[in-house]
Coordinates of N, CA, C and O in Angstrom, one line a residue:
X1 N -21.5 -8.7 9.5 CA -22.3 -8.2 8.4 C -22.3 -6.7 8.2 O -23.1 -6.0 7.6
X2 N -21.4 -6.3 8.8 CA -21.6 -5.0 8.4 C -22.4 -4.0 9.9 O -22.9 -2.9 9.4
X3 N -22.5 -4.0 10.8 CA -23.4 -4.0 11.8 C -22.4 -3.2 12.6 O -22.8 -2.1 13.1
X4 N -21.2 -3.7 12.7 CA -20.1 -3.0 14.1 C -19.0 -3.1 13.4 O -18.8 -4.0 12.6
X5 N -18.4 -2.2 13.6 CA -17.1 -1.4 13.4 C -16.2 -1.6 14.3 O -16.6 -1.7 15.5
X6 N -15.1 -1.6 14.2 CA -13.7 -1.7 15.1 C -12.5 -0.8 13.9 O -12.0 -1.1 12.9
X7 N -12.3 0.5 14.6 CA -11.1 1.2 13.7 C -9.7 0.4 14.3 O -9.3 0.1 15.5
X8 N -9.2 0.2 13.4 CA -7.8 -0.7 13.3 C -7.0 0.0 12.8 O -6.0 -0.7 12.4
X9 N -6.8 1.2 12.6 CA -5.6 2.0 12.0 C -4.8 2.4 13.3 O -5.3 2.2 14.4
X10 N -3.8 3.0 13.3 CA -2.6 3.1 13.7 C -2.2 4.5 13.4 O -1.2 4.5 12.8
X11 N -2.6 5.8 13.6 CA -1.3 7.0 13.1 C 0.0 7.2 13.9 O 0.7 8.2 14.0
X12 N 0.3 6.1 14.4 CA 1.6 6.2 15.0 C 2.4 5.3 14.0 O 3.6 5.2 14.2
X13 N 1.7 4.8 12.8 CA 2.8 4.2 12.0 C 2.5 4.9 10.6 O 3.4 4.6 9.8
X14 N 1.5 5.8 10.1 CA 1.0 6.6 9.5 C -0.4 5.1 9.2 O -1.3 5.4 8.4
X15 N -0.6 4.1 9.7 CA -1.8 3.4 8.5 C -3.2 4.4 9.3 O -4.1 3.9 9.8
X16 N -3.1 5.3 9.2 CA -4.6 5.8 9.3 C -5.5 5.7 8.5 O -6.6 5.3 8.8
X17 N -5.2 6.3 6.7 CA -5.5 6.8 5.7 C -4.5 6.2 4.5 O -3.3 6.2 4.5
X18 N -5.9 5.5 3.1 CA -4.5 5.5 2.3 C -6.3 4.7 1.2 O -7.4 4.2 1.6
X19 N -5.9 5.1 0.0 CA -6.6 5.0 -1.5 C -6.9 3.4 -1.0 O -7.8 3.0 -0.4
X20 N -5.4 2.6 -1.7 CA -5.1 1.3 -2.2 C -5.6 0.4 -0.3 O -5.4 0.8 0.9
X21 N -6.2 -0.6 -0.8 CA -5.9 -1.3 0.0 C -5.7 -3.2 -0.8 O -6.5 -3.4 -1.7
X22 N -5.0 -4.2 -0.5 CA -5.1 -5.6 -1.0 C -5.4 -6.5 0.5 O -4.6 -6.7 1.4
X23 N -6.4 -6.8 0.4 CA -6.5 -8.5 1.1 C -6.5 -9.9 0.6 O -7.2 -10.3 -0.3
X24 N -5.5 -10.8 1.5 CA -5.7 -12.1 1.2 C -6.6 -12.6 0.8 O -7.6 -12.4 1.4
X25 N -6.7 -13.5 -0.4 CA -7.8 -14.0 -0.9 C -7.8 -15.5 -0.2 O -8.6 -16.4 -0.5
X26 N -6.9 -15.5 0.9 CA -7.5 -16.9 1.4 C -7.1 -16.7 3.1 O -7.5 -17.5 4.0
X27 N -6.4 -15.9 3.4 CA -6.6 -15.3 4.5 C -7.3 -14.0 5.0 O -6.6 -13.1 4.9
X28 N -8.8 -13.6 5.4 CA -9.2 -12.4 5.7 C -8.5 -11.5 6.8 O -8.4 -10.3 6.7
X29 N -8.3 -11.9 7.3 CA -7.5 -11.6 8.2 C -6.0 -10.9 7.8 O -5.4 -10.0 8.5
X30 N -5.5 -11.2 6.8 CA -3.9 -10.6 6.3 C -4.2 -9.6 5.0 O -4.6 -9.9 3.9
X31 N -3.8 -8.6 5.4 CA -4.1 -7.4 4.2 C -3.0 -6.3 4.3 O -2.3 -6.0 5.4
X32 N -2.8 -5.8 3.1 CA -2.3 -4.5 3.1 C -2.4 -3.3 2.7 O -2.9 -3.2 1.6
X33 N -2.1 -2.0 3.3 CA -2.3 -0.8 2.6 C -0.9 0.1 2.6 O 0.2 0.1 3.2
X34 N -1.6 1.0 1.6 CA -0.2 1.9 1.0 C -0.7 3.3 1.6 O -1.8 3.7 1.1
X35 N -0.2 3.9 2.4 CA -1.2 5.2 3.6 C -0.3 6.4 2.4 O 0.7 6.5 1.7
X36 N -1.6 7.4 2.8 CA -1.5 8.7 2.4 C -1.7 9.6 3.2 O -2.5 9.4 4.1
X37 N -1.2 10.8 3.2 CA -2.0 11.6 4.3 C -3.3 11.7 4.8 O -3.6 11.5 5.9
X38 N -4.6 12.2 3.5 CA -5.5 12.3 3.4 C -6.0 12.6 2.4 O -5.2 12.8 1.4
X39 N -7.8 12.6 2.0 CA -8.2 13.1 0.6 C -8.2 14.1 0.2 O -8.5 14.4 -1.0
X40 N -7.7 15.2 1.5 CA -7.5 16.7 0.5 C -5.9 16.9 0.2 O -5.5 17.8 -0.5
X41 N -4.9 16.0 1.0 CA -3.7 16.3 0.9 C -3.0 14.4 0.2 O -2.4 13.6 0.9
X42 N -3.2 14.3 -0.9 CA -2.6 13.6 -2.0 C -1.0 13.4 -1.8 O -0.3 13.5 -2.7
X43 N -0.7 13.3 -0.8 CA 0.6 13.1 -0.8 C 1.3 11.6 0.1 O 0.9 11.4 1.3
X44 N 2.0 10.9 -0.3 CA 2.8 9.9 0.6 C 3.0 10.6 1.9 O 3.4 11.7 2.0
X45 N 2.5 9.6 3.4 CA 2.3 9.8 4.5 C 3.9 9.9 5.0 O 4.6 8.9 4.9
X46 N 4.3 11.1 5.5 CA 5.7 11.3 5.6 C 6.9 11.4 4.5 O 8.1 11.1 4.5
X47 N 6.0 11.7 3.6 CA 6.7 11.7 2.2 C 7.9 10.8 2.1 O 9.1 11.0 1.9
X48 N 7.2 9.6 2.3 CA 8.4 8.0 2.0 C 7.4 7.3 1.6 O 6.2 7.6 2.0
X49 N 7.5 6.4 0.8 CA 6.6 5.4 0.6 C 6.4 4.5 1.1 O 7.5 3.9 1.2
X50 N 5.7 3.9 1.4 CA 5.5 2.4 2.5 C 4.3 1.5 2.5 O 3.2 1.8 2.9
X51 N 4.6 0.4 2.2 CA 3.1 -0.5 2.5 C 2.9 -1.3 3.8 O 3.7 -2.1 4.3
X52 N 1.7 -1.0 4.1 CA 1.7 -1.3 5.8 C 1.1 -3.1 5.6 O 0.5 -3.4 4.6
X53 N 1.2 -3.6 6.5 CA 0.6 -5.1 6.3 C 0.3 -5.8 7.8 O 1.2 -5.9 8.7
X54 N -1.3 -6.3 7.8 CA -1.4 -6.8 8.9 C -1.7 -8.0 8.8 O -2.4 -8.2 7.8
X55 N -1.4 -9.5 9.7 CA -1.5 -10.1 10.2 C -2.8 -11.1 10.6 O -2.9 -12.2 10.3
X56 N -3.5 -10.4 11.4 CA -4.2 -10.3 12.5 C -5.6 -9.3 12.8 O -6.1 -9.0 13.9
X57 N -6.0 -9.0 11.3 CA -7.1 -8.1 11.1 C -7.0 -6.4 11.7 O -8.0 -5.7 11.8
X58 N -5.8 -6.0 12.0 CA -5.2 -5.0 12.0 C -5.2 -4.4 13.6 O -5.3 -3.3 14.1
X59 N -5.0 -5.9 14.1 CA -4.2 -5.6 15.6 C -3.0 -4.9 15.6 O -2.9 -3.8 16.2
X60 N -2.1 -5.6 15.0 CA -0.7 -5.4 14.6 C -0.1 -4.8 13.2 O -0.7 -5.2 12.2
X61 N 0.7 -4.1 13.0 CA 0.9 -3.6 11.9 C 2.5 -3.6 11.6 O 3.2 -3.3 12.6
X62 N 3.2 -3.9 10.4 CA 4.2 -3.6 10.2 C 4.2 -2.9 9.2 O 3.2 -3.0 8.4
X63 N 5.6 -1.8 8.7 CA 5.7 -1.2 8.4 C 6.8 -1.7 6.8 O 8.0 -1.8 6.9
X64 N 6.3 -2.0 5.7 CA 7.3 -2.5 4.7 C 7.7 -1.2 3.9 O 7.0 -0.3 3.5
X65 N 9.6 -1.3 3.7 CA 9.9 -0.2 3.0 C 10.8 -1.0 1.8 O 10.8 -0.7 0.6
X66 N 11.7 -2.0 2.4 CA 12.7 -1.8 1.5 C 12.5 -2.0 -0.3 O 11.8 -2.9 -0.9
X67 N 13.4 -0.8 -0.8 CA 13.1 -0.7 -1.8 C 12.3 0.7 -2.5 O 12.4 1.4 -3.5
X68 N 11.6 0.6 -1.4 CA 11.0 2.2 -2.0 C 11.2 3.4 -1.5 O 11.4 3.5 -0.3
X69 N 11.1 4.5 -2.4 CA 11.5 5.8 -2.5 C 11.6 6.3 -0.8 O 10.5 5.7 -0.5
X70 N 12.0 6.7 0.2 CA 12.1 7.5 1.3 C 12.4 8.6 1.6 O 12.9 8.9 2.7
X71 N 12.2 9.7 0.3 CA 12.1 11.0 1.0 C 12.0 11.6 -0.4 O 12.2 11.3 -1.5
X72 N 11.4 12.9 0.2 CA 10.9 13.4 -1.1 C 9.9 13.5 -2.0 O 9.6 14.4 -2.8
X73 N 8.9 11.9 -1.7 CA 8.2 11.0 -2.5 C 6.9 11.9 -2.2 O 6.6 12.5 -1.1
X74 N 6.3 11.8 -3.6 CA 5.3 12.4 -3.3 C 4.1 11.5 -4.1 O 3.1 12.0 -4.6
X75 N 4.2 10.0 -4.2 CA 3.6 9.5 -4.7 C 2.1 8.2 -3.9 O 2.2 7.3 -3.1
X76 N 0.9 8.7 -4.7 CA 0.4 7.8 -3.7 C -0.4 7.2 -5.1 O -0.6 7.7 -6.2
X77 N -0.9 6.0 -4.3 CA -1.7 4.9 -5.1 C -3.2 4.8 -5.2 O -3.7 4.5 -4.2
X78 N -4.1 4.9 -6.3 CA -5.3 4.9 -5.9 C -6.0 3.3 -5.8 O -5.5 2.5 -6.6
X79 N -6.8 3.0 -5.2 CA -7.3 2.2 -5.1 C -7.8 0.6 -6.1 O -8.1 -0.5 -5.7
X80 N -7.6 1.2 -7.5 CA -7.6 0.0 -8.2 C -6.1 -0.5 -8.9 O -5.8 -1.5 -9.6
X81 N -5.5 0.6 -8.3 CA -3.7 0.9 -8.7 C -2.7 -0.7 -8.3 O -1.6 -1.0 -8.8
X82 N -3.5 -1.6 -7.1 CA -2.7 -2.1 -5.9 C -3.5 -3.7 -6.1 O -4.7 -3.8 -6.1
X83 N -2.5 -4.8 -6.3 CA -3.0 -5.7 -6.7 C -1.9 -7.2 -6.4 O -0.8 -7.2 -6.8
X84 N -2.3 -8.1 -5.7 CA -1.9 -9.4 -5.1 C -2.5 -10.9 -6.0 O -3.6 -11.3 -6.4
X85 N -1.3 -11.4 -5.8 CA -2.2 -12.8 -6.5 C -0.8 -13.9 -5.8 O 0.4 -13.7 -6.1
X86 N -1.3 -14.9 -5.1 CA -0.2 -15.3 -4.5 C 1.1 -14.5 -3.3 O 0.9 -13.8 -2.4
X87 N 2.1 -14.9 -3.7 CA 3.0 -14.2 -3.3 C 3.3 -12.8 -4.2 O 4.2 -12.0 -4.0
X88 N 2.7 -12.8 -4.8 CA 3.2 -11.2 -6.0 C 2.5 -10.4 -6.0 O 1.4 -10.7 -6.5
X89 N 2.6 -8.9 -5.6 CA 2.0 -7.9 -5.6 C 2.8 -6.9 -6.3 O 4.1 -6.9 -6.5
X90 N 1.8 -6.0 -6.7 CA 2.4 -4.8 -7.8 C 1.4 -3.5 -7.2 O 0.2 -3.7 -6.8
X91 N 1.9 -2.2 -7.3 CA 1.2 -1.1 -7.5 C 1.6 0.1 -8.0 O 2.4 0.8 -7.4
X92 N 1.1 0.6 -9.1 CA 1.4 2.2 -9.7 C 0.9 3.1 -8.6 O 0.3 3.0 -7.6
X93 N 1.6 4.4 -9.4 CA 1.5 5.3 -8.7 C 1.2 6.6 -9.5 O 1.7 6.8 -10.6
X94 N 0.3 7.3 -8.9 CA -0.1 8.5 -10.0 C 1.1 9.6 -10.4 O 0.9 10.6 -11.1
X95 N 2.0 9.1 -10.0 CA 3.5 9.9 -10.9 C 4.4 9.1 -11.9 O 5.5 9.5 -12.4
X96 N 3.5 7.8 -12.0 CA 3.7 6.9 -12.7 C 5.0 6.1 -12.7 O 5.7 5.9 -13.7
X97 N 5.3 5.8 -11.2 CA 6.0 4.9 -11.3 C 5.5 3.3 -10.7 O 5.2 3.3 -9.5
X98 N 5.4 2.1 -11.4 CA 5.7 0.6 -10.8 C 6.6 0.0 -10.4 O 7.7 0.0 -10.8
X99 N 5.7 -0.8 -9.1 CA 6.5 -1.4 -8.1 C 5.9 -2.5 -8.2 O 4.8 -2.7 -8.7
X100 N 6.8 -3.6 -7.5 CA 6.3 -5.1 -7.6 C 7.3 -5.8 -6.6 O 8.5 -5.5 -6.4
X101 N 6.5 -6.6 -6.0 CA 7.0 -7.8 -5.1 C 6.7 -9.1 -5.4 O 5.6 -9.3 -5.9
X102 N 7.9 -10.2 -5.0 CA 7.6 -11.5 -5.2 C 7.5 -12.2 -3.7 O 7.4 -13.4 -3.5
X103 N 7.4 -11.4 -2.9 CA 7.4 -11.7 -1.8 C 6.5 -11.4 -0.4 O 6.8 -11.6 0.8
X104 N 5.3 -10.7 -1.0 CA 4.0 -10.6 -0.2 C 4.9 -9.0 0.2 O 4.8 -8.8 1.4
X105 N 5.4 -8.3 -0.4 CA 5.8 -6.6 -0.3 C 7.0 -6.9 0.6 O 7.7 -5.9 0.9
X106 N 7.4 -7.8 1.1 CA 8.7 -7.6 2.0 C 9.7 -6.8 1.4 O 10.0 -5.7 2.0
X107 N 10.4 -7.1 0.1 CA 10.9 -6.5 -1.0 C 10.2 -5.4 -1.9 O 9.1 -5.6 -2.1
X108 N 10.8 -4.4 -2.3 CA 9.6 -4.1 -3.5 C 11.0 -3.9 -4.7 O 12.2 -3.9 -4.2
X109 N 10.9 -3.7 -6.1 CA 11.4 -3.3 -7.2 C 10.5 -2.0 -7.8 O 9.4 -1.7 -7.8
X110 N 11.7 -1.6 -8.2 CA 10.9 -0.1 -9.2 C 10.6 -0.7 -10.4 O 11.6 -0.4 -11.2
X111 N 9.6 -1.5 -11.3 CA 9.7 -1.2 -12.7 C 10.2 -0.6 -13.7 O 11.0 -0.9 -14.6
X112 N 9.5 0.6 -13.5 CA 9.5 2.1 -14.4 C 9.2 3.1 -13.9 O 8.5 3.1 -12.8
X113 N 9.6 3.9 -14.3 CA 9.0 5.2 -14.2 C 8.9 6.1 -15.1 O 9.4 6.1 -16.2
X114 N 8.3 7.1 -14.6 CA 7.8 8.5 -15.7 C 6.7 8.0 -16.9 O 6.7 8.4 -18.0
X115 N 5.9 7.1 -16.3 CA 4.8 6.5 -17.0 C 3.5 7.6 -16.6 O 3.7 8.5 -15.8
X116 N 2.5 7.5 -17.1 CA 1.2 8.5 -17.1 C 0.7 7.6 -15.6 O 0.9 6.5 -15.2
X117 N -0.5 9.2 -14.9 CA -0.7 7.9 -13.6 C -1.6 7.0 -13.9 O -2.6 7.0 -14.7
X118 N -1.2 5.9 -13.0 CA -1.7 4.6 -13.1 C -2.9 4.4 -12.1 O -2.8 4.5 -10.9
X119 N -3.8 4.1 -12.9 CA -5.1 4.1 -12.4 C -5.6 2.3 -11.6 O -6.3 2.0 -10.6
X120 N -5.0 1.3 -12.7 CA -5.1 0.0 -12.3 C -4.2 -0.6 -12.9 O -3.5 -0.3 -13.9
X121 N -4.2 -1.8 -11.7 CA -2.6 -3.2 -12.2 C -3.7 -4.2 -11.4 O -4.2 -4.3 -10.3
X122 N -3.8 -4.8 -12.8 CA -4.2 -6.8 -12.6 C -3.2 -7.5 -13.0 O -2.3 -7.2 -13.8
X123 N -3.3 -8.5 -12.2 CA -2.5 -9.7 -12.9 C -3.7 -10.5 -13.2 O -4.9 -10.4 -12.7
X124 N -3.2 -11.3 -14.1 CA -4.1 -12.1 -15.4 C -3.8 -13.9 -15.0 O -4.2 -14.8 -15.7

């Protein structure tokens, strides 16, 4: 209920910090996030992009890249940006590029880019 805390982040894989986060709507336990440095420094954690995903309520953490930007990247996602329904997830980015997976982020695709930043992605 809200009573006890357990920090589950990791900065040895960067998931310390990050806007976006998605959890399973039928598993509590399996979620993911897209890490950022921090709120005063807006930038992708190691300037690569990556969505972290756990398992196991954030015992374990893996690290999902393929597909997205790795160096240079200076893009991070805000929190209503980042969105799952099934196997398919999507998230903008405030430099306005979309990304999407058909496969719970194992994969990701670029959409578009050079879009205005993206504040939210629903699927309908």
């Amino acid at each position: 209920g809200g009573l006890h805390w357990t920090d589950v982040s990791m900065k040895e894989l960067q998931v310390h910090y990050g806007f976006a986060l998605c959890v399973d709507p039928v598993d509590p336990l399996r979620a993911w996030v897209i890490p950022a440095i921090s709120d005063e420094i807006r930038v992708a954690a190691g300037r690569t992009l990556c969505v972290c995903t756990t398992e196991d309520g954030g015992q374990h953490w893996r690290v999902l890249r393929r597909g997205l930007p790795q160096e240079n990247c200076y893009d991070i996602v805000f929190r209503h940006a980042f969105a799952n329904k099934a196997h398919q997830m999507a998230f903008g980015t405030t430099t306005g590029n979309l990304f999407c997976s058909q496969d719970n982020g194992e994969h990701w695709q670029n959409l578009s880019n050079y879009l205005p930043r993206i504040n939210c992605v629903v699927f309908s």
